[in-house]
Coordinates of C-alpha atoms in Angstrom, one line a residue:
M37 CA 202.6 142.7 52.5
S38 CA 203.0 138.9 52.3
G39 CA 205.6 136.2 52.8
D40 CA 208.9 137.1 54.5
E41 CA 208.9 140.7 53.2
E42 CA 210.4 142.6 56.1
R43 CA 208.8 145.6 57.8
G44 CA 210.4 148.7 59.4
P45 CA 210.8 150.5 61.6
A46 CA 210.4 147.4 63.7
D47 CA 213.7 145.7 64.4
Q48 CA 215.1 144.7 61.0
R49 CA 218.0 142.8 62.4
G50 CA 218.3 139.1 62.3
L51 CA 215.4 137.6 60.3
T52 CA 218.0 135.2 58.9
E53 CA 219.2 134.5 62.4
Q54 CA 215.6 134.0 63.5
R55 CA 215.2 131.3 60.9
R56 CA 218.5 129.6 61.9
L57 CA 217.5 129.6 65.5
T58 CA 214.1 128.2 64.7
E59 CA 215.6 125.5 62.7
Q60 CA 218.2 124.6 65.2
R61 CA 216.4 125.0 68.6
G62 CA 212.7 125.1 68.0
L63 CA 210.1 127.7 68.8
A64 CA 209.7 126.9 72.5
D65 CA 213.3 127.8 73.5
W66 CA 213.5 131.3 72.2
L67 CA 210.7 132.7 70.2
P68 CA 208.4 134.4 72.8
A69 CA 211.4 136.1 74.5
R70 CA 212.8 137.1 71.1
L71 CA 209.5 138.8 70.1
A72 CA 209.4 140.6 73.4
A73 CA 212.9 141.8 72.8
V74 CA 212.0 143.2 69.4
A75 CA 209.1 145.1 71.0
P76 CA 207.3 146.4 68.0
S77 CA 205.2 149.6 68.5
V78 CA 201.5 149.0 68.0
T79 CA 198.5 151.3 68.2
V80 CA 195.1 149.7 68.9
I81 CA 192.1 151.8 67.8
G82 CA 188.5 150.9 68.5
D83 CA 185.8 149.9 70.8
V84 CA 187.2 149.6 74.3
M85 CA 185.1 148.2 77.1
L86 CA 185.3 146.8 80.7
D87 CA 184.4 143.2 81.3
G88 CA 183.1 142.3 84.7
W89 CA 183.0 138.8 86.2
W90 CA 180.9 138.6 89.3
S91 CA 180.3 135.3 91.1
G92 CA 178.6 134.0 94.2
S93 CA 176.4 131.3 95.7
I94 CA 172.7 130.5 95.1
D95 CA 170.8 129.3 98.2
R96 CA 167.2 130.6 97.5
L97 CA 164.8 132.0 95.0
C98 CA 163.6 135.6 95.3
R99 CA 160.1 136.2 96.7
E100 CA 158.7 138.3 93.8
A101 CA 159.6 135.9 91.0
P102 CA 160.9 132.3 90.4
A103 CA 164.4 133.6 89.9
P104 CA 167.6 132.6 91.8
V105 CA 169.2 135.0 94.2
V106 CA 173.0 135.2 93.7
D107 CA 174.9 136.4 96.8
I108 CA 177.9 138.0 95.2
T109 CA 181.1 137.1 96.9
R110 CA 183.6 138.1 94.2
R111 CA 183.9 141.0 91.7
M112 CA 186.6 141.0 89.0
F113 CA 187.1 143.5 86.2
A114 CA 189.3 143.3 83.1
P115 CA 189.8 145.4 80.0
G116 CA 187.7 144.0 77.1
G117 CA 187.3 144.5 73.4
A118 CA 190.0 146.7 71.9
A119 CA 191.4 147.2 75.4
N120 CA 191.9 143.5 75.8
T121 CA 193.8 143.4 72.5
A122 CA 196.0 146.1 73.8
M123 CA 196.5 144.3 77.1
N124 CA 197.6 141.1 75.3
L125 CA 200.0 143.0 73.1
A126 CA 201.6 144.6 76.1
A127 CA 201.8 141.3 77.9
L128 CA 203.7 139.8 74.9
G129 CA 206.2 142.7 74.9
A130 CA 204.9 145.2 72.4
K131 CA 205.0 149.0 73.0
V132 CA 201.3 149.8 72.9
R133 CA 199.0 152.8 72.5
V134 CA 195.3 152.5 72.7
A135 CA 192.8 155.0 71.1
G136 CA 189.1 155.0 71.9
L137 CA 186.3 156.6 73.9
V138 CA 185.1 156.2 77.5
G139 CA 182.8 157.9 79.8
C140 CA 183.6 160.0 82.9
D141 CA 182.5 157.2 85.2
D142 CA 183.9 154.5 87.5
A143 CA 184.1 152.0 84.7
G144 CA 186.2 154.4 82.6
M145 CA 188.5 155.1 85.6
E146 CA 189.0 151.4 86.2
L147 CA 189.7 150.7 82.6
R148 CA 192.2 153.4 82.3
R149 CA 193.9 152.3 85.6
Q150 CA 194.3 148.7 84.4
L151 CA 195.6 149.7 81.0
R152 CA 198.2 152.1 82.6
A153 CA 199.3 149.4 85.1
A154 CA 200.0 147.1 82.2
G155 CA 202.2 149.7 80.5
V156 CA 199.7 150.7 77.8
N157 CA 199.8 154.4 76.7
T158 CA 196.3 155.8 77.3
S159 CA 197.0 159.4 76.1
H160 CA 194.6 158.8 73.1
L161 CA 191.8 157.4 75.2
H162 CA 189.3 160.2 75.3
E163 CA 186.7 160.8 78.1
H164 CA 183.3 162.4 77.5
P165 CA 180.8 163.4 80.1
D166 CA 177.8 162.4 78.0
M167 CA 179.0 158.8 77.5
V168 CA 179.0 155.7 79.6
T169 CA 182.0 153.4 79.3
T170 CA 180.8 150.2 77.6
S171 CA 180.7 147.5 80.2
K172 CA 179.7 143.8 80.1
I173 CA 179.0 142.2 83.5
R174 CA 178.6 138.5 83.7
I175 CA 176.9 136.9 86.8
S176 CA 177.9 133.3 87.6
S177 CA 177.5 130.7 90.2
A178 CA 179.2 127.3 90.6
G179 CA 181.1 128.0 87.4
Q180 CA 178.0 128.6 85.3
V181 CA 177.3 132.0 83.7
L182 CA 173.7 132.8 84.4
L183 CA 173.3 136.3 83.0
R184 CA 175.2 139.1 81.3
F185 CA 174.1 142.7 81.4
D186 CA 175.6 145.4 79.1
D187 CA 175.9 149.1 79.6
V188 CA 176.4 150.9 76.3
T189 CA 176.1 154.5 75.1
G190 CA 173.1 154.8 72.9
K191 CA 174.5 157.4 70.6
V192 CA 178.2 158.6 70.7
P193 CA 178.4 162.4 70.9
S194 CA 179.7 164.0 67.7
D195 CA 182.3 166.1 69.5
A196 CA 183.7 162.9 71.1
L197 CA 184.1 161.4 67.7
A198 CA 185.7 164.6 66.4
A199 CA 188.2 164.7 69.3
L200 CA 189.2 161.1 68.7
A201 CA 189.6 161.7 64.9
L202 CA 191.8 164.7 65.5
S203 CA 194.2 162.6 67.7
L204 CA 194.6 159.7 65.3
P205 CA 197.5 161.1 63.2
A206 CA 199.6 161.4 66.4
A207 CA 198.5 158.0 67.6
V208 CA 199.4 156.2 64.3
R209 CA 202.5 158.1 63.3
G210 CA 205.7 156.1 63.4
Q211 CA 204.1 152.9 64.6
D212 CA 205.0 149.5 63.3
A213 CA 201.4 148.3 63.3
V214 CA 197.9 149.5 63.7
V215 CA 195.0 147.3 64.8
V216 CA 191.5 148.4 64.1
C217 CA 189.0 146.8 66.5
D218 CA 185.5 147.5 65.3
Y219 CA 182.9 145.8 67.5
G220 CA 180.0 148.1 66.5
T221 CA 179.6 150.1 69.7
G222 CA 180.2 153.4 67.9
A223 CA 183.7 154.6 68.5
L224 CA 184.8 154.1 64.9
Q225 CA 182.0 155.8 63.0
G226 CA 181.8 159.1 61.1
P227 CA 184.9 161.2 61.2
V228 CA 187.0 158.5 63.0
R229 CA 186.4 156.0 60.2
S230 CA 187.1 158.7 57.5
A231 CA 190.3 159.7 59.1
L232 CA 191.5 156.1 59.5
L233 CA 190.7 155.2 55.9
E234 CA 192.5 158.3 54.6
M235 CA 195.6 157.7 56.8
L236 CA 196.0 154.0 56.5
S237 CA 195.0 153.6 52.8
S238 CA 198.1 155.7 52.0
R239 CA 200.3 154.3 54.8
D240 CA 204.0 153.4 54.3
A241 CA 204.5 149.9 53.1
S242 CA 206.4 149.1 56.3
Q243 CA 203.4 149.7 58.5
L244 CA 201.2 146.7 59.2
A245 CA 197.5 147.2 59.3
V246 CA 195.1 144.6 60.9
V247 CA 191.3 144.8 60.9
D248 CA 189.4 142.8 63.5
A249 CA 185.8 143.8 62.9
H250 CA 182.3 142.3 63.1
D251 CA 181.9 143.7 59.6
P252 CA 185.2 144.2 57.7
R253 CA 183.6 145.6 54.6
P254 CA 183.6 149.3 55.6
W255 CA 187.4 148.9 56.1
A256 CA 188.2 147.3 52.7
G257 CA 189.3 150.7 51.3
M258 CA 192.2 150.7 53.8
R259 CA 193.7 147.6 52.0
P260 CA 194.7 146.0 55.3
D261 CA 197.4 143.4 55.5
L262 CA 195.2 141.1 57.5
A263 CA 191.5 140.8 58.3
T264 CA 190.4 138.4 61.0
P265 CA 186.7 137.6 60.8
N266 CA 185.3 134.7 62.7
A267 CA 183.3 132.0 60.8
A268 CA 179.9 133.7 61.3
E269 CA 181.2 137.1 60.2
A270 CA 182.9 135.5 57.2
A271 CA 179.6 133.8 56.3
R272 CA 177.8 137.1 56.5
L273 CA 180.4 138.6 54.1
L274 CA 179.7 135.8 51.7
G275 CA 175.9 135.9 52.1
I276 CA 175.7 132.3 53.1
Q277 CA 174.4 130.3 56.1
L278 CA 176.6 127.8 57.9
T279 CA 174.8 124.8 59.3
S280 CA 175.9 122.7 62.2
G281 CA 177.2 120.1 59.7
S282 CA 179.0 122.5 57.5
D283 CA 182.7 121.8 56.7
R284 CA 183.6 125.4 57.6
P285 CA 187.2 125.3 56.5
A286 CA 186.3 123.8 53.1
V287 CA 183.5 126.4 52.6
M288 CA 185.9 129.3 53.4
A289 CA 188.7 127.9 51.3
A290 CA 186.4 127.5 48.3
R291 CA 185.4 131.2 48.6
R292 CA 188.9 132.6 49.2
D293 CA 188.7 135.2 46.4
E294 CA 185.4 136.5 47.6
L295 CA 186.7 137.0 51.1
I296 CA 189.8 138.7 49.9
D297 CA 187.6 141.0 47.7
A298 CA 185.1 141.8 50.5
T299 CA 187.7 142.7 53.1
G300 CA 190.2 144.3 50.7
A301 CA 192.9 142.5 52.7
R302 CA 196.1 140.9 51.5
A303 CA 195.3 137.9 53.6
V304 CA 192.3 136.8 55.6
V305 CA 192.5 134.6 58.7
V306 CA 189.1 133.0 59.5
T307 CA 188.9 132.1 63.2
L308 CA 186.9 128.9 63.8
D309 CA 186.8 128.8 67.7
R310 CA 187.2 125.2 68.7
D311 CA 188.3 124.2 65.2
G312 CA 191.3 126.5 65.1
T313 CA 191.8 129.0 62.2
L314 CA 192.2 129.1 58.4
L315 CA 194.7 131.4 56.8
L316 CA 193.8 132.4 53.3
P317 CA 196.5 134.6 51.6
G318 CA 195.7 136.4 48.4
T319 CA 198.2 134.1 46.7
G320 CA 199.9 131.0 47.8
D321 CA 198.9 128.0 49.9
S322 CA 196.2 128.2 52.6
H323 CA 197.2 127.2 56.1
R324 CA 195.2 125.6 58.9
T325 CA 195.7 125.6 62.7
W326 CA 193.9 123.3 65.1
A327 CA 192.9 124.5 68.5
R328 CA 193.5 122.7 71.8
P329 CA 190.2 123.7 73.4
A330 CA 189.5 123.5 77.1
T331 CA 186.4 122.0 78.5
E332 CA 183.6 124.6 78.8
K333 CA 184.8 127.3 81.2
Q334 CA 184.1 130.9 82.0
A335 CA 186.5 132.3 79.5
S336 CA 186.3 135.2 77.1
G337 CA 188.6 137.2 74.7
A338 CA 190.6 134.4 73.1
G339 CA 190.0 136.1 69.7
D340 CA 191.5 139.3 71.1
T341 CA 194.6 137.3 72.2
F342 CA 194.8 135.7 68.8
V343 CA 194.8 139.1 67.0
A344 CA 197.4 140.5 69.4
A345 CA 199.8 137.6 69.0
L346 CA 199.3 137.5 65.2
T347 CA 200.0 141.3 65.0
L348 CA 203.1 141.1 67.2
A349 CA 204.6 138.2 65.2
R350 CA 204.0 139.9 61.8
A351 CA 205.2 143.2 63.0
A352 CA 208.4 141.4 64.1
T353 CA 208.7 140.0 60.5
L354 CA 207.9 136.4 61.2
P355 CA 206.5 134.4 58.3
L356 CA 202.7 134.6 58.0
S357 CA 202.0 130.9 58.7
T358 CA 204.4 130.9 61.6
S359 CA 202.6 133.9 63.0
V360 CA 199.2 132.2 62.7
D361 CA 200.6 129.1 64.5
L362 CA 202.0 131.3 67.3
A363 CA 198.7 133.2 67.6
Q364 CA 196.8 129.9 67.9
A365 CA 199.2 128.8 70.7
A366 CA 198.5 132.1 72.6
A367 CA 194.7 131.7 72.2
D368 CA 195.1 128.1 73.5
V369 CA 196.6 129.5 76.6
V370 CA 193.8 131.9 77.5
V371 CA 190.9 129.5 76.9
H372 CA 192.2 127.6 79.9
H373 CA 192.0 130.7 82.1
P374 CA 188.8 131.9 83.6
G375 CA 187.4 135.3 82.8
T376 CA 188.9 137.8 80.4
S377 CA 192.6 137.2 80.6
V378 CA 195.9 137.7 78.7
C379 CA 198.7 135.6 77.4
S380 CA 202.1 136.9 78.5
T381 CA 205.5 136.1 77.2
A382 CA 206.1 133.8 80.2
D383 CA 202.7 132.0 79.6
L384 CA 203.5 131.4 75.9
T385 CA 207.0 130.2 76.7
R386 CA 205.6 127.7 79.3
H387 CA 202.9 126.5 76.9
L388 CA 205.3 125.9 74.0
A389 CA 207.8 124.2 76.3
S390 CA 205.1 121.9 77.7
F391 CA 205.2 120.0 74.4
A392 CA 208.8 118.8 75.0
D393 CA 209.1 115.2 76.1
T394 CA 205.6 114.5 74.9
A395 CA 206.3 111.5 72.8
L396 CA 204.0 108.5 73.8
S397 CA 205.0 104.9 73.9
A398 CA 203.3 102.7 71.3
D399 CA 201.1 101.1 74.0
E400 CA 200.1 104.5 75.4
L401 CA 199.4 105.7 71.9
A402 CA 197.3 102.7 71.1
R403 CA 195.0 103.4 74.1
H404 CA 194.5 107.0 73.0
I405 CA 193.8 105.9 69.5
Q406 CA 191.3 103.3 70.7
A407 CA 189.3 106.0 72.5
D408 CA 189.5 108.4 69.5
R409 CA 188.3 105.7 67.1
A410 CA 185.4 104.8 69.5
E411 CA 184.2 108.4 69.0
G412 CA 184.2 108.0 65.2
R413 CA 187.5 109.8 64.5
R414 CA 189.7 108.7 61.5
I415 CA 193.4 108.2 62.3
V416 CA 196.1 109.4 60.0
L417 CA 199.7 108.2 60.6
T418 CA 202.8 109.5 59.0
N419 CA 206.5 109.1 59.9
G420 CA 209.9 110.6 59.3
C421 CA 213.0 112.2 60.9
F422 CA 211.7 115.8 61.0
D423 CA 215.2 116.8 62.1
V424 CA 215.4 120.5 61.1
L425 CA 211.8 121.7 60.5
H426 CA 211.2 123.7 57.3
R427 CA 208.3 124.8 55.1
G428 CA 208.1 121.5 53.2
H429 CA 207.5 119.7 56.5
T430 CA 204.8 122.0 57.8
R431 CA 203.0 122.1 54.5
Y432 CA 203.1 118.3 54.4
L433 CA 201.9 117.9 58.0
N434 CA 199.0 120.3 57.4
Q435 CA 198.0 118.3 54.3
A436 CA 198.2 115.0 56.3
K437 CA 196.0 116.4 59.0
Q438 CA 193.2 117.2 56.6
L439 CA 193.0 113.6 55.4
G440 CA 191.3 112.6 58.7
D441 CA 190.6 113.7 62.3
I442 CA 193.7 112.6 64.3
L443 CA 197.2 113.0 63.1
V444 CA 199.9 110.8 64.6
V445 CA 203.6 111.5 63.7
A446 CA 206.0 108.7 64.3
L447 CA 209.6 110.0 64.6
N448 CA 212.6 107.9 63.7
S449 CA 214.8 107.4 66.8
D450 CA 218.2 109.1 67.0
A451 CA 219.9 105.7 66.2
S452 CA 217.5 105.2 63.3
V453 CA 218.3 108.7 61.9
R454 CA 222.0 107.9 62.1
R455 CA 221.5 104.7 60.2
L456 CA 219.5 106.5 57.5
K457 CA 221.3 109.9 57.3
G458 CA 224.9 109.2 58.5
P459 CA 226.9 109.8 61.7
D460 CA 226.4 113.6 61.7
R461 CA 222.6 113.4 62.0
P462 CA 220.3 114.1 63.7
I463 CA 221.0 117.7 64.5
N464 CA 218.3 117.7 67.1
S465 CA 217.7 114.9 69.6
V466 CA 214.5 113.0 69.5
A467 CA 213.2 114.8 72.6
D468 CA 213.7 118.2 70.9
R469 CA 212.2 116.9 67.7
A470 CA 209.2 115.5 69.5
G471 CA 208.7 118.8 71.4
V472 CA 208.8 120.9 68.2
I473 CA 206.5 118.6 66.2
A474 CA 204.0 118.2 69.1
A475 CA 203.8 122.0 69.4
L476 CA 202.3 122.2 65.8
S477 CA 198.6 122.6 66.1
C478 CA 198.0 120.1 63.3
V479 CA 199.7 117.3 65.3
D480 CA 197.7 115.3 67.8
Y481 CA 200.2 112.7 69.0
V482 CA 203.9 112.0 68.6
T483 CA 205.6 108.7 69.1
V484 CA 209.1 107.3 68.4
F485 CA 210.0 104.1 66.6
D486 CA 213.4 102.4 66.2
T487 CA 212.5 99.6 63.7
P488 CA 213.7 99.7 60.1
T489 CA 210.1 100.5 59.0
P490 CA 207.0 101.6 60.9
I491 CA 205.2 98.4 60.0
P492 CA 205.1 97.2 63.7
L493 CA 203.5 100.5 64.7
I494 CA 201.0 100.3 61.7
E495 CA 200.0 96.8 62.9
K496 CA 199.4 98.1 66.4
L497 CA 197.5 101.3 65.4
R498 CA 195.8 100.2 62.2
P499 CA 195.4 103.7 60.8
E500 CA 192.7 104.5 58.3
I501 CA 195.2 106.5 56.4
Y502 CA 198.9 106.3 56.1
A503 CA 200.4 109.4 54.6
K504 CA 203.8 109.7 53.0
G505 CA 205.6 112.6 51.4
G506 CA 208.0 112.4 48.5
D507 CA 208.3 111.0 45.0
Y508 CA 206.9 107.6 45.9
T509 CA 204.1 105.5 44.8
P510 CA 202.2 103.2 47.2
E511 CA 203.7 100.2 45.4
M512 CA 207.2 101.4 46.3
L513 CA 206.5 101.4 50.0
A514 CA 207.0 98.3 52.2
E515 CA 204.3 99.6 54.5
T516 CA 201.5 99.5 52.0
E517 CA 200.7 95.8 52.5
A518 CA 200.4 96.3 56.3
V519 CA 198.2 99.4 55.9
E520 CA 195.8 97.7 53.4
R521 CA 195.7 94.5 55.3
F522 CA 193.7 96.3 58.0
G523 CA 191.5 98.2 55.6
G524 CA 193.6 101.4 55.4
T525 CA 194.7 103.6 52.5
V526 CA 198.1 104.9 51.6
T527 CA 198.1 108.5 50.4
I528 CA 201.1 110.2 48.8
L529 CA 201.2 113.9 49.5
D530 CA 202.8 116.8 47.6
Y531 CA 206.5 116.6 47.1
V532 CA 208.5 119.9 47.4
P533 CA 211.7 119.1 45.5
D534 CA 213.5 122.3 46.2
L535 CA 213.3 121.9 50.0
S536 CA 215.4 119.5 51.9
T537 CA 216.7 119.3 55.5
T538 CA 220.2 118.4 54.1
A539 CA 220.3 121.7 52.1
V540 CA 219.1 123.7 55.2
V541 CA 221.7 122.1 57.4
Q542 CA 224.4 122.8 54.9
R543 CA 223.4 126.5 54.7
I544 CA 223.5 126.7 58.5
R545 CA 227.0 125.1 58.7
N546 CA 228.2 127.4 55.9
G547 CA 226.9 130.5 57.7
E548 CA 224.7 131.3 54.7
G549 CA 221.4 133.2 54.8
A550 CA 218.4 132.6 52.5
E551 CA 219.3 132.6 48.9
V552 CA 218.5 135.7 46.9
G553 CA 215.3 135.3 45.1
E554 CA 214.1 132.5 47.2
A555 CA 210.4 132.1 47.2
P556 CA 208.7 133.7 50.2
V557 CA 207.5 131.5 53.0
N558 CA 203.9 132.1 53.8

């Protein structure tokens, strides 16, 4: 399923209203709470585990070997793997079931306890006396992970797999979405895989299927809606090696058809850790997100958070590119939290709201740009009103970002918009416009200008690239001379003639929904 095609039985009401609200108020004000209110039902099936984070101080070496002695002062446990995906879904408001295998041990009891406390249905989480619950314990001191030891069942008993396979029809029936989390620890082999492939390959079109697997190829016959390999996993699918200097997004984009064929998915989202993600739909435009990484911390599970938020947004019928942007924001939240953590509705709301009032003064911006340029980064500047955000805007801004390393968006002030567009504009104040634009992962800095042209700002920032959208040529722009005087280049980006803010605003004022036959928004 692609574009804005709606799914049931998730809440079918109000996709048009969602669009109107997005256009009028911005993502930060309403979207996380709205998704929580829709509360899609999701089953997560796969390799559940328990993550441990033990920390302490080091004051001595042990006598029998030159190894540090860690005096443990703190032990923390959190659901990991498929269980972490389920925890994140529940924290974001989904109704969640988890299906998997655990042992009859303390780790299994703790895992089940935490899942239940979070509101996750564990009736399809099967125990077996001949298994150990997969556990990954990290030992750290002074913020540095020193060691991780894993406890994993060598061979999953056949009767455990049979029991899980028998319970899958009940676990999947009537759910809005199914997430398959295959990390290779054995819960999804044999009869479990066969049952899932049979059920989900013939699923109702309204049921979303997402595959998050170290190797998505065994799940290609399921024809999932989404597959989410990381860059290394995607490289293995393609039979290539990525070097440290590889332009990973460009490599993946060039091999889109091969990734779609290998995964069997309608769309592939390649996660690129500190470089964000790349959405590759089977048809239509690709879409990038850019991460806002933390400094190195003891954090794990951002990929699980990404998959959870992506699944929730798609199950609630949000457009695919919007869903990926939202998932990137959720992942950005958890990388700033230590340990294995989740992003809740409140966390996501605060994160998106934090981009309000983030416009920098020209002088502040110049100081940031000076530091970025000193590190070898190329600066891209663009400008506009960006009053009511639509697909043409986001496509244009993603293209602009890919011209360099740092994207600066200069917004026309409210007075400037009135001079350009008339007394009824802008619809949104410059503070609201700045907050929405700054929340886009492709945007690094936002500033505001009130002059007739951005030439004074160009002279202060001296961007390597000045990007402009529309049916212009560089010769038509007054800014071209200033850009080229400082060695910069003017680039004209794709023009989408059938999309305009004026038309969107008129539809809203007329109380109209999307036009019948309108092209889907990816």
